[in-house]
Coordinates of C-alpha atoms in Angstrom, one line a residue:
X190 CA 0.0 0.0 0.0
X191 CA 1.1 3.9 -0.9
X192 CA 2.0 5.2 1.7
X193 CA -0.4 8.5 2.8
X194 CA 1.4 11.7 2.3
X195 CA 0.7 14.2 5.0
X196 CA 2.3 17.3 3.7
X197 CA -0.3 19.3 2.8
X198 CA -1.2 21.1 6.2
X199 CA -3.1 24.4 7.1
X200 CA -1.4 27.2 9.5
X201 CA 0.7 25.8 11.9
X202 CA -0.8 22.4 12.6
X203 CA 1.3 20.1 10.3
X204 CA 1.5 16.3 10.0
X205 CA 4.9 15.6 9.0
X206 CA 5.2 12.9 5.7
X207 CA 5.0 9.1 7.4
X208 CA 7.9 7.6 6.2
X209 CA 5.9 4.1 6.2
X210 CA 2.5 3.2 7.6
X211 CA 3.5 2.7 11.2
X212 CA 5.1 5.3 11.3
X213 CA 1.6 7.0 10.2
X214 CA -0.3 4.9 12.5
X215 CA 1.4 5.9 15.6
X216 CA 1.2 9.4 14.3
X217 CA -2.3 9.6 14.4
X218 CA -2.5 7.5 17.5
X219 CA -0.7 10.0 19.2
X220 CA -2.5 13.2 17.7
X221 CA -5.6 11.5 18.5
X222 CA -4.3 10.7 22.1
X223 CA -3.7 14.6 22.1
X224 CA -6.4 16.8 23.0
X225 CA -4.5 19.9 21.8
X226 CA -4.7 18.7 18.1
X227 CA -7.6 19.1 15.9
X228 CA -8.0 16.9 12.8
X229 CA -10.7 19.3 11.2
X230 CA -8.0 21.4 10.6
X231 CA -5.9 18.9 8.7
X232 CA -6.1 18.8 4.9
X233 CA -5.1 15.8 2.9
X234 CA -5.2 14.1 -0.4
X235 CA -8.2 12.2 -1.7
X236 CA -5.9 8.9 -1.8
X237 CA -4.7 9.5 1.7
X238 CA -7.7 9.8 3.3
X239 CA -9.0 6.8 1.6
X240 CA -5.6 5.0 2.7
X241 CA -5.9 6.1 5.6
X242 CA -10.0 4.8 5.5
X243 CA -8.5 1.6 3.9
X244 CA -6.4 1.1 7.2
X245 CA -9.3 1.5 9.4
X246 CA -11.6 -0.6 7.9
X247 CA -9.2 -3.4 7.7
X248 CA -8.3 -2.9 11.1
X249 CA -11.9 -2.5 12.5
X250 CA -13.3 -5.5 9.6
X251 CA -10.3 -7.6 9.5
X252 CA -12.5 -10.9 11.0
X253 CA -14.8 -12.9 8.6
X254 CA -18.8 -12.9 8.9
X255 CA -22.1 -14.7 7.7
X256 CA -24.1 -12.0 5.7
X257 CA -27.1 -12.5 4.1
X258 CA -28.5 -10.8 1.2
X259 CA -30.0 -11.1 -2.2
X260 CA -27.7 -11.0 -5.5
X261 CA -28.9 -8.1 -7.8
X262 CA -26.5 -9.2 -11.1
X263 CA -23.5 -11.6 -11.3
X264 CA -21.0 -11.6 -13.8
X265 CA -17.4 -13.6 -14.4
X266 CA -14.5 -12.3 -16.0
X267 CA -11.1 -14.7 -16.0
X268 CA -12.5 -16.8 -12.8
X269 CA -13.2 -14.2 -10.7
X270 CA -17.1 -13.5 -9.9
X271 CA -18.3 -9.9 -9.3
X272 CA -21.7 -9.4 -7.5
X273 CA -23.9 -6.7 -7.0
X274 CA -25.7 -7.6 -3.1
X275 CA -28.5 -5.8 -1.7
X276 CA -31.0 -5.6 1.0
X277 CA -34.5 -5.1 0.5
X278 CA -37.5 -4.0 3.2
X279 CA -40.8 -5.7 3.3
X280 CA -42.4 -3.8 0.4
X281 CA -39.3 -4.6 -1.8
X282 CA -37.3 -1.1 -1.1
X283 CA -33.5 -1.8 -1.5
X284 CA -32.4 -0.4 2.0
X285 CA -28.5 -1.5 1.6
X286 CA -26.2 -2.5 -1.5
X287 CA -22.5 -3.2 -1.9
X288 CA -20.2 -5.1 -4.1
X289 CA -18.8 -8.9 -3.8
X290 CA -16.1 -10.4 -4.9
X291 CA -15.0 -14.3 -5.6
X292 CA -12.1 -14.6 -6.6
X293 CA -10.9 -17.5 -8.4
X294 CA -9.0 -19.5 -6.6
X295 CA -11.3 -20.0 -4.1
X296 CA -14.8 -19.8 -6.5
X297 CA -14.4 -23.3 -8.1
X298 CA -14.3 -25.1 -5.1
X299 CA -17.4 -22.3 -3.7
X300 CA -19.6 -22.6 -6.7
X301 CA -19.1 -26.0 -6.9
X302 CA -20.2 -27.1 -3.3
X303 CA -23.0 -24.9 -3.8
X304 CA -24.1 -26.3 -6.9
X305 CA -23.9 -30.2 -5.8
X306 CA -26.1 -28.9 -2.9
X307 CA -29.0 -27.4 -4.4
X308 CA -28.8 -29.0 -7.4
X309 CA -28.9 -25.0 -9.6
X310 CA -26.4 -22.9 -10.7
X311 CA -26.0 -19.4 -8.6
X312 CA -27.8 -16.8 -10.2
X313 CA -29.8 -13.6 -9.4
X314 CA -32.4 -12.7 -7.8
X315 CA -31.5 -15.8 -5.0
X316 CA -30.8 -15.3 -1.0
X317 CA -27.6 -16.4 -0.4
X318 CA -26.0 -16.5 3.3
X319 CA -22.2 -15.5 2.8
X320 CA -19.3 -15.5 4.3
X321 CA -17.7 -12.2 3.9
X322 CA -14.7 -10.2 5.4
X323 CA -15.0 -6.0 4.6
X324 CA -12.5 -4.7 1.7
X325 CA -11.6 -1.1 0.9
X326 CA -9.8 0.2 -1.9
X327 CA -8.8 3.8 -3.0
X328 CA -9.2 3.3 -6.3
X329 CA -12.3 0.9 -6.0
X330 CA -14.3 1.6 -3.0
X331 CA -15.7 -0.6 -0.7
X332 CA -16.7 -4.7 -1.5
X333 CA -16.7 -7.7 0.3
X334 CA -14.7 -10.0 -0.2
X335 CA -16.8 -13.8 -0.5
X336 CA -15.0 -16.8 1.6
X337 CA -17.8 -19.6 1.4
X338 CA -21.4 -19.8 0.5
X339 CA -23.9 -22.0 2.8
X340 CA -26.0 -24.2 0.1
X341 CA -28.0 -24.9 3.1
X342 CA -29.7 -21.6 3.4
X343 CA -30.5 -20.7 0.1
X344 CA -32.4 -24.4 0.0
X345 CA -34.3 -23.2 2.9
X346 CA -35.3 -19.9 1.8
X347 CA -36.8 -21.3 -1.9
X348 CA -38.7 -23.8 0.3
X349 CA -39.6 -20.8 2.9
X350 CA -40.6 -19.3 -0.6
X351 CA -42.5 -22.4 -2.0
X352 CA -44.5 -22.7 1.6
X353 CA -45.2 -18.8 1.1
X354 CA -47.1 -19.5 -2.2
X355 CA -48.7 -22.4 -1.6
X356 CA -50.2 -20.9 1.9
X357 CA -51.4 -18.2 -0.9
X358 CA -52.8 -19.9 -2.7
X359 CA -54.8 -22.2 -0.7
X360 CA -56.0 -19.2 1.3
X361 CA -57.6 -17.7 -2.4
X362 CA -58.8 -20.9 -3.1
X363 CA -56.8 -21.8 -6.2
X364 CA -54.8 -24.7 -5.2
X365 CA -57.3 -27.1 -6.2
X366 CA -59.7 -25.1 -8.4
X367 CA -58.2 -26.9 -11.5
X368 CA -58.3 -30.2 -10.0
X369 CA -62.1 -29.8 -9.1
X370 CA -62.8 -29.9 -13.4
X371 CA -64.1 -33.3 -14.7
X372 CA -61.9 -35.1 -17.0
X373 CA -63.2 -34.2 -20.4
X374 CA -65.2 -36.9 -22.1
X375 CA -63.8 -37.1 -25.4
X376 CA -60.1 -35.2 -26.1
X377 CA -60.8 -33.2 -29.9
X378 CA -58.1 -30.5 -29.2
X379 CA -55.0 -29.9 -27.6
X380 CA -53.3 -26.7 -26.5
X381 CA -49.6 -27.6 -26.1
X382 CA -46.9 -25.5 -24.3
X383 CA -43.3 -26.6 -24.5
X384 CA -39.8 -24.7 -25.0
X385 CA -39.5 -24.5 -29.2
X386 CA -36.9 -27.8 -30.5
X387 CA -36.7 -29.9 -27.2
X388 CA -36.0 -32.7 -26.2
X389 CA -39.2 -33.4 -24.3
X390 CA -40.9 -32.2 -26.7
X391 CA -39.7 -34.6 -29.6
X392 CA -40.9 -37.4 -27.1
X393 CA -44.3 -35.9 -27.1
X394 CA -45.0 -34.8 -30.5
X395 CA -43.4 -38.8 -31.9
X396 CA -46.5 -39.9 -30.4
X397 CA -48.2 -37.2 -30.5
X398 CA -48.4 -37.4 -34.4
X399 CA -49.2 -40.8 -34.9
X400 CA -52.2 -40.3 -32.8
X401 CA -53.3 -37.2 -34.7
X402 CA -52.6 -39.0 -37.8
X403 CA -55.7 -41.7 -37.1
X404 CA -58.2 -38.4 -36.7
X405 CA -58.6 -38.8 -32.7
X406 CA -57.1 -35.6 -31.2
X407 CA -55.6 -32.7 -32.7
X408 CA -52.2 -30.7 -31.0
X409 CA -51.9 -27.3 -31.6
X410 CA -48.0 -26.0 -30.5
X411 CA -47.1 -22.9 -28.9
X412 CA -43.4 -22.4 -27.5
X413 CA -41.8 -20.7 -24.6
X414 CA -39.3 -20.3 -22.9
X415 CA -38.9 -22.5 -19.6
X416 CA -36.0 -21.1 -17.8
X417 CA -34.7 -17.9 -16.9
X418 CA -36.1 -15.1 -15.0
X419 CA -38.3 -14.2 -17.9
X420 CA -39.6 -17.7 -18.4
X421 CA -42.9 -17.3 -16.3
X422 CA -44.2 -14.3 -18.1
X423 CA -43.3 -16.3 -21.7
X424 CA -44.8 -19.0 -20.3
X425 CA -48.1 -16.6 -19.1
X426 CA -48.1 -14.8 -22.4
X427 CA -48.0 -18.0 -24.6
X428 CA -51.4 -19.7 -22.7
X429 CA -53.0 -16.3 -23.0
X430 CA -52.8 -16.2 -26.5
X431 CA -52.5 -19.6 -27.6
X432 CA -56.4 -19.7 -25.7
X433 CA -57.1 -16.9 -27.9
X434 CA -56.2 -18.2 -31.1
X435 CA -57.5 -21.0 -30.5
X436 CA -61.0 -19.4 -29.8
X437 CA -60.7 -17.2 -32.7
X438 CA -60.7 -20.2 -34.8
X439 CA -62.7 -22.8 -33.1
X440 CA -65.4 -20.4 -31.5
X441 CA -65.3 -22.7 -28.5
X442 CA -62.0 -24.0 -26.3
X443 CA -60.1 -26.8 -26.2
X444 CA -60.6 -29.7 -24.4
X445 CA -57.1 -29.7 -22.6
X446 CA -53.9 -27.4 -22.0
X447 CA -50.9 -29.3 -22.0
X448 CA -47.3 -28.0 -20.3
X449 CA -44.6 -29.8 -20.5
X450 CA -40.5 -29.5 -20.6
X451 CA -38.1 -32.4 -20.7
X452 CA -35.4 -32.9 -18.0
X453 CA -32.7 -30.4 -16.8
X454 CA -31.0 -29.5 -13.9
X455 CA -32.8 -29.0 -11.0
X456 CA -32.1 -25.3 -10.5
X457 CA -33.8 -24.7 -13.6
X458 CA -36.9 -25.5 -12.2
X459 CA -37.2 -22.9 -9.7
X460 CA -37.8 -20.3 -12.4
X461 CA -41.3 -22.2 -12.7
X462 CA -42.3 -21.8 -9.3
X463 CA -44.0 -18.4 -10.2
X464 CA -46.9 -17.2 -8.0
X465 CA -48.5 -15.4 -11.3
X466 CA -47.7 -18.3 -13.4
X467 CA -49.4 -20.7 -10.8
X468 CA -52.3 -19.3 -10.6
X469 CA -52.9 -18.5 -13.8
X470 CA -52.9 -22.5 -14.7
X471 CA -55.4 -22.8 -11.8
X472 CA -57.9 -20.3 -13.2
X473 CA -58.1 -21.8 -16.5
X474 CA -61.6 -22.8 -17.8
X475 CA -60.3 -26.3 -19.1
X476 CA -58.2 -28.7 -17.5
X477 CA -54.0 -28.4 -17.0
X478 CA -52.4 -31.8 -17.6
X479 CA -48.4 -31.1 -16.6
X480 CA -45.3 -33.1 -17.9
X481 CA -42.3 -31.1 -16.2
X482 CA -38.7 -34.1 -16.9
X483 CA -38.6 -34.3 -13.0
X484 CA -39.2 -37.8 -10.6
X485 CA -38.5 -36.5 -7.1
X486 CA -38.9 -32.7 -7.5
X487 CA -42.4 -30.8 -7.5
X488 CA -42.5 -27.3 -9.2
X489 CA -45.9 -25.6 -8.3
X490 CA -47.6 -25.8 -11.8
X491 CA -47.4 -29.5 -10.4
X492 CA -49.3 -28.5 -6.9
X493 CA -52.0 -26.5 -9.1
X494 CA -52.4 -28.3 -12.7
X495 CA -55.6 -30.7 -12.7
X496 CA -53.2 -33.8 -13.2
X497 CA -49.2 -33.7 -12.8
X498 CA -47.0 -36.0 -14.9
X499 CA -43.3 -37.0 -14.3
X500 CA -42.0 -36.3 -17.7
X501 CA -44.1 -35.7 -21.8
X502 CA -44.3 -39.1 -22.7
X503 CA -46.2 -39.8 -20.0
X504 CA -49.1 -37.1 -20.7
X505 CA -49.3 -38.3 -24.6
X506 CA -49.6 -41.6 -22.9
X507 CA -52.4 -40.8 -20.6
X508 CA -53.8 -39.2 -23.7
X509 CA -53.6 -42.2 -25.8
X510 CA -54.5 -44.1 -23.0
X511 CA -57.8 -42.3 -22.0
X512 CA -59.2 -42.3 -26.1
X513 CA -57.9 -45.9 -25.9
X514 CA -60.8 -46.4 -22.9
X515 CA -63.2 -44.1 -24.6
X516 CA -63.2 -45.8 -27.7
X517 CA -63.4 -49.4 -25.6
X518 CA -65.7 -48.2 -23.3
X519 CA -67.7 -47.0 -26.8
X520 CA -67.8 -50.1 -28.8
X521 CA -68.8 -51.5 -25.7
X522 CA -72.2 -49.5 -25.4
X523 CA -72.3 -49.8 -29.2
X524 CA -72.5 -53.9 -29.0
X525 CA -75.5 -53.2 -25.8
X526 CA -77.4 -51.1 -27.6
X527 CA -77.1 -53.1 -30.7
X528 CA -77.8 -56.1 -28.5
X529 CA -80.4 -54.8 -27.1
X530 CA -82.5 -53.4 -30.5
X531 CA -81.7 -56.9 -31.6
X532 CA -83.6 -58.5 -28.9
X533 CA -86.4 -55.8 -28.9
X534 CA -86.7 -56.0 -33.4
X535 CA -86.9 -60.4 -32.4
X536 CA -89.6 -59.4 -30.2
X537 CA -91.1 -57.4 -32.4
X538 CA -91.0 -59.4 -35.1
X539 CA -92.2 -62.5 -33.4
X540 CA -95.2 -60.1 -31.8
X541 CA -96.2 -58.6 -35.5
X542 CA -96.3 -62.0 -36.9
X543 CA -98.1 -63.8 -34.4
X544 CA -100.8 -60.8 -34.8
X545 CA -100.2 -61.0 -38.3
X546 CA -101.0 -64.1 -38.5
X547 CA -104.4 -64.3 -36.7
X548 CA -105.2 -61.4 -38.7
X549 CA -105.2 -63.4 -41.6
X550 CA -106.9 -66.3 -39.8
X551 CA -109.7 -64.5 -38.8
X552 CA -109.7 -62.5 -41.6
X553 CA -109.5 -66.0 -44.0
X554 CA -112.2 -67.1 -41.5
X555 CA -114.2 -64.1 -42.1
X556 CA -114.2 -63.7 -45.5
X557 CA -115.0 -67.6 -46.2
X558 CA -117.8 -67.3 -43.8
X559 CA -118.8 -64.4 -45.4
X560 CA -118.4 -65.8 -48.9
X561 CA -120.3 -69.1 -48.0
X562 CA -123.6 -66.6 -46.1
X563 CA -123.5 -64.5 -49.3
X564 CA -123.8 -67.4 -51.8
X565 CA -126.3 -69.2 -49.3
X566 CA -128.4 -66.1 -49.5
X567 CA -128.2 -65.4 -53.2
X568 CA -129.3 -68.6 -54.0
X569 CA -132.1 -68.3 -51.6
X570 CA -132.8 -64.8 -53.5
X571 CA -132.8 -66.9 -56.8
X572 CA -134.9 -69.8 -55.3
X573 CA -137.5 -67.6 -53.7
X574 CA -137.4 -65.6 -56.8
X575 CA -138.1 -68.2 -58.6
X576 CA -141.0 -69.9 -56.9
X577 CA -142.9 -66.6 -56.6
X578 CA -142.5 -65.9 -60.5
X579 CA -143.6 -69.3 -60.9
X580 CA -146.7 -69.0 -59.0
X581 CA -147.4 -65.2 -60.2
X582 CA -147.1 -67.5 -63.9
X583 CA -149.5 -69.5 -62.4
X584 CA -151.9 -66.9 -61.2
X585 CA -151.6 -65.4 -64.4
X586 CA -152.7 -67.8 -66.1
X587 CA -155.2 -69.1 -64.4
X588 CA -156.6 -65.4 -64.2
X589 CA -155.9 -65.4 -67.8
X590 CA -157.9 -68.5 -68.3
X591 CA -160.8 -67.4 -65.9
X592 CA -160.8 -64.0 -67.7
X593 CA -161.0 -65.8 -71.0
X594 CA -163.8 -67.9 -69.8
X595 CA -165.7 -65.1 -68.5
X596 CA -165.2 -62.8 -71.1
X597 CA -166.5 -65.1 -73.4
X598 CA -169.3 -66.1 -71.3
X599 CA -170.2 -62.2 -70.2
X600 CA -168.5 -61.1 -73.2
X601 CA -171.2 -58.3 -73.6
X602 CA -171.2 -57.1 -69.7
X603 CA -167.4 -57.1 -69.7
X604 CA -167.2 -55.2 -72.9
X605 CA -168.0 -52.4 -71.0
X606 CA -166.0 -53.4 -67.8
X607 CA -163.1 -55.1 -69.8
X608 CA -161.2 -52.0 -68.7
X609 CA -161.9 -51.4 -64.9
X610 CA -161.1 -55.8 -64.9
X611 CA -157.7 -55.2 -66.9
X612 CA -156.4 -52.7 -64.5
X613 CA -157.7 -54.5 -61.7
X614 CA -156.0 -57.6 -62.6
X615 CA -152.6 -55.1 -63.8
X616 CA -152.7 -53.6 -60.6
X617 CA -152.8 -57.1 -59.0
X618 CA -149.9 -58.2 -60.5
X619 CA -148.0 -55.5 -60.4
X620 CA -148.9 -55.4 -56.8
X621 CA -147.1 -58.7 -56.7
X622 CA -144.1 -57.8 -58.4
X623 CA -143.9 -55.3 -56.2
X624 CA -144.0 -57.3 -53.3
X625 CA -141.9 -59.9 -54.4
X626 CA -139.1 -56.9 -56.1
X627 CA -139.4 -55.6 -51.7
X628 CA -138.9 -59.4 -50.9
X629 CA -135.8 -59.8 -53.6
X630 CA -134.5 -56.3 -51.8
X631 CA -134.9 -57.2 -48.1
X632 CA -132.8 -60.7 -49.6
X633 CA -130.4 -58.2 -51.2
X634 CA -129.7 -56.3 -48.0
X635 CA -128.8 -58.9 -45.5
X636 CA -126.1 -59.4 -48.2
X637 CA -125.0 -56.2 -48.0
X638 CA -124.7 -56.2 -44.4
X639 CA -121.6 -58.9 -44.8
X640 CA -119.8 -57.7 -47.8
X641 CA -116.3 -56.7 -47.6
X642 CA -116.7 -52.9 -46.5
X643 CA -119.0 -53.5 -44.2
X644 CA -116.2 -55.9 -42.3
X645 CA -113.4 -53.2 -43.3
X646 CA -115.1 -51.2 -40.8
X647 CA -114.8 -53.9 -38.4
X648 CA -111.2 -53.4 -37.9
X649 CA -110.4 -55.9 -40.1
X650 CA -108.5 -55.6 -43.2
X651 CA -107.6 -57.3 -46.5
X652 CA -104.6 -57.8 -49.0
X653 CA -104.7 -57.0 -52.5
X654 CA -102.0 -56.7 -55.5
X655 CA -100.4 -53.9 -56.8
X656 CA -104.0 -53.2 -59.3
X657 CA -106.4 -54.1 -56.9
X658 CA -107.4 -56.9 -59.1
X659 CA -106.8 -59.8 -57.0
X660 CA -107.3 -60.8 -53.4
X661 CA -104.9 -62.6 -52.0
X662 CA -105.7 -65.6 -49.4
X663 CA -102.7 -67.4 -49.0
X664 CA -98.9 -67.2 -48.5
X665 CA -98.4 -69.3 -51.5
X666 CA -99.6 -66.1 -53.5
X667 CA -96.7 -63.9 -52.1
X668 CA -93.1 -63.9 -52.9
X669 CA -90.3 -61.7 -51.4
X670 CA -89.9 -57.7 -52.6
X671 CA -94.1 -57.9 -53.7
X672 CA -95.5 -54.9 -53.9
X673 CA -99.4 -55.3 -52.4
X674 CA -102.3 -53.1 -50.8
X675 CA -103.7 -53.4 -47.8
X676 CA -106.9 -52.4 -47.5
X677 CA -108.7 -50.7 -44.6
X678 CA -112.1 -49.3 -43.8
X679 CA -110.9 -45.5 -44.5
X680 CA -108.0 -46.2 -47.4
X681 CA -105.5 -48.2 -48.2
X682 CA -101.5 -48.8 -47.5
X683 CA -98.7 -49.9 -50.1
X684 CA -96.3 -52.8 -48.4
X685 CA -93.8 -54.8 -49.8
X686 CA -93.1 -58.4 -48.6
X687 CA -89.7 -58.6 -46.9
X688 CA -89.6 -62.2 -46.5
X689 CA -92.1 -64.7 -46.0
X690 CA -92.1 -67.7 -43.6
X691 CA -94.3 -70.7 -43.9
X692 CA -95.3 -74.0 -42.3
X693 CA -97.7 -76.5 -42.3
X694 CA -100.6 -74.9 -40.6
X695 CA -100.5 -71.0 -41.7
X696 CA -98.0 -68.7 -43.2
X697 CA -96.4 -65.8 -41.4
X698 CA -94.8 -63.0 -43.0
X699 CA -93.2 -60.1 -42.0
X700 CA -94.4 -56.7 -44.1
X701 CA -92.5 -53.2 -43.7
X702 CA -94.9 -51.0 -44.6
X703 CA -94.9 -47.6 -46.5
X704 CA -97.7 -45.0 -46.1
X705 CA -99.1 -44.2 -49.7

């Protein structure tokens, strides 16, 4: 060190040059000793006052101490590593700052017990506990100069940290608000956040795109960065307007966000554990499936997603694995319900055909009965009919014959009469015609009552071709993909024979029918 040159001095109260620092020392010791001298009226140099500042603070400083604070920037030049320390209040008010040194042949061994420790590299915006001694230089100011770091504390404060927001956010009640949506049914779309070109993210998208390739899910990428202190509000910014986008095109959101980062060192993970970016996963709308390349390690995007994997490949796997059991649990429902019309069309079709069948029984039935009373009665029309022309013949012609006989005999008497006697005997027989055309009617209208309308009506009905020509009677007239009528009381219905089953005692036949 220079030595401080005194020279300089101010009336008669002079400091002689030091001719080296002890010298100096016991100079000022005995000045100070001296109540006659006043140092006011001393005037020095810049660098000897700072000497002479150098000397006490090394003197005063010159043991080592644990000091904590939080590192504002770190840099490295040649080995050595220059810090910028700080203190700050409760509202985040820096209330104290210095410089630190490390120099190099101590910050290997340092840095690397440090790093074996917590598992993270030093970098800013930690609290550190350091071991320190006090430094002054006239040329440089005041540092401190770093001896150790304690790994131990700067553990303790991130988990102080990590406790801090997890006690938040319980107490706003978005720990578990992400957790408490239901799994969606079907997974359509993906919204997938990863850090652009890795590794991880390879993994996912191998699988990834052979399951978008069979039509089942659809990934839509968005990158970020994942460490670093600017990696939350990346991370923030890329779900904000990857939900967007998406919305703008789909009109409707996905059906799951995805974030995921492959392996790393374990210090880079603390740059996720981000009270903003935490519990902005919790308040999405749609469920947060995580895949952060970690096994022992929680971040807190794990404490708040909906479902927390330990690495990609296991969320595309989960993925796969739940459209796997959707489709399963699909095909399964598709062979009940199939099962289950089957069972209902058998009994359906065995119901229709036994009805079918004694429809045409009783219709059959019917129609014979009818056929054989309508036959029976026109006969007796024709019988009846007959006798009473036969005797109205007879009458005639014996009234002929008597008319004859009189009018020969009273030929004169009846001239005059022959008239009034003609209509007489006219009105007589058409008296009789009459009666028997009333009798020939009454005959004619119980037949009417059972014709084929009049049964219609009855709720019974009766099959026809195509032209209405032909009624058919038995199953031996039909044949598969016929087109026939079916006639009811109040119109008729076109049918076409599906298929047609037959046995030795009646035919049963199954119709689909088509209103005409």
């Amino acid at each position: 060190m220079r030595k401080p040159n005194l020279s300089n001095i101010k009336q008669a109260k002079v400091l002689a040059p030091a001719k080296d620092l002890a010298t100096l020392e016991a100079e000022l010791a005995k000045q100070e000793n001296s109540p006659e001298v006043n140092l006011e009226d001393t005037v020095l140099r810049l660098s000897d006052y700072l000497s002479a500042v150098e000397m006490v603070i090394k003197q005063t400083f010159n043991h080592r101490v644990w000091v904590k604070a939080e590192i504002r920037n770190l840099s490295s030049k040649g080995g050595h590593y220059y810090f910028e320390l700080a203190e700050k209040d409760d509202d985040g008010k820096v209330i104290a700052s210095c410089r630190g040194n490390l120099w190099r042949f101590k910050a290997a061994r340092v840095l690397a017990k440090f790093e074996r420790a917590t598992g993270m590299a030093l970098e800013r915006d930690l609290t550190v506990l350091l071991k320190v001694s006090a430094g002054f230089h006239a040329q440089y100011g005041f540092s401190l100069t770093i001896e150790d770091i304690d790994p131990s504390y700067t553990l303790g404060d991130l988990a102080r940290q990590y406790a801090e927001m997890i006690d938040r956010l319980t107490g706003e009640g978005l720990l578990h608000l992400n957790q408490q949506l239901p799994t969606p049914f079907d997974i359509e779309h993906v919204l997938v956040i990863a850090p652009e070109k890795a590794a991880g993210l390879g993994d996912f998208q191998a699988d990834a795109n052979r399951l978008a390739s069979t039509g089942a899910c659809q990934f839509h990428y968005h990158h970020a960065t994942f460490q670093g202190n600017h990696a939350p509000s990346e991370i923030r910014q890329a779900i904000v307007s990857a939900q967007k986008q998406f919305y703008d095109t789909y009109q409707r959101l996905p059906d799951l966000l995805v974030i995921i980062r492959g392996g790393g060192a374990v210090g880079d993970l603390a740059y996720l554990n981000d009270y903003e970016l935490a519990a902005l996963v919790a308040e999405q709308p749609i469920p947060v499936w995580v895949g952060i390349g970690h096994e022992r390690d929680k971040v807190i995007l794990d404490e708040v997603a909906h479902t927390s994997f330990d690495t990609p490949s296991k969320v595309i796997a989960a993925i796969s694995s739940h459209l796997a059991q959707l489709v399963t649990q699909t095909l399964q429902y598709q062979a009940q319900i199939k099962q289950a019309a089957k069972r209902q069309l058998n009994i359906a079709e065995q119901r229709t055909s036994r009805q079918l069948g004694q429809i045409q029984s009783q219709t059959v039935g019917q129609l014979t009965a009818l056929r054989k009373d309508s036959d029976y009665a026109w006969r007796s029309i024709q019988q009846s009919a007959q006798r009473q022309v036969k005797q109205a013949a007879r009458r005639t012609s014996e009234l002929r014959e008597q008319t004859q006989s009189s009018a020969y005999q009273q030929l004169a008497m009846a001239a005059t009469n022959s008239k009034d006697y003609q209509k007489t005997v006219m009105q007589s027989a058409q008296q009789r015609v009459i009666q028997a055309q009333r009798n020939s009617e009454h005959l004619r209208d119980i037949v009417l009552l059972h014709r084929p309308s009049r049964v219609l009506k009855q709720g019974y009905t009766m099959l026809t071709d195509a032209k209405d020509k032909q009624i058919f009677t038995s199953s031996t007239q039909l044949y598969p993909e016929q087109t026939i009528h079916i006639v009811l009381k109040d119109g008729k219905a076109k049918a076409q024979i599906i298929d047609i089953k037959t046995d030795n005692k009646m035919t049963e036949s199954t119709d689909t029918l088509t209103e005409s």
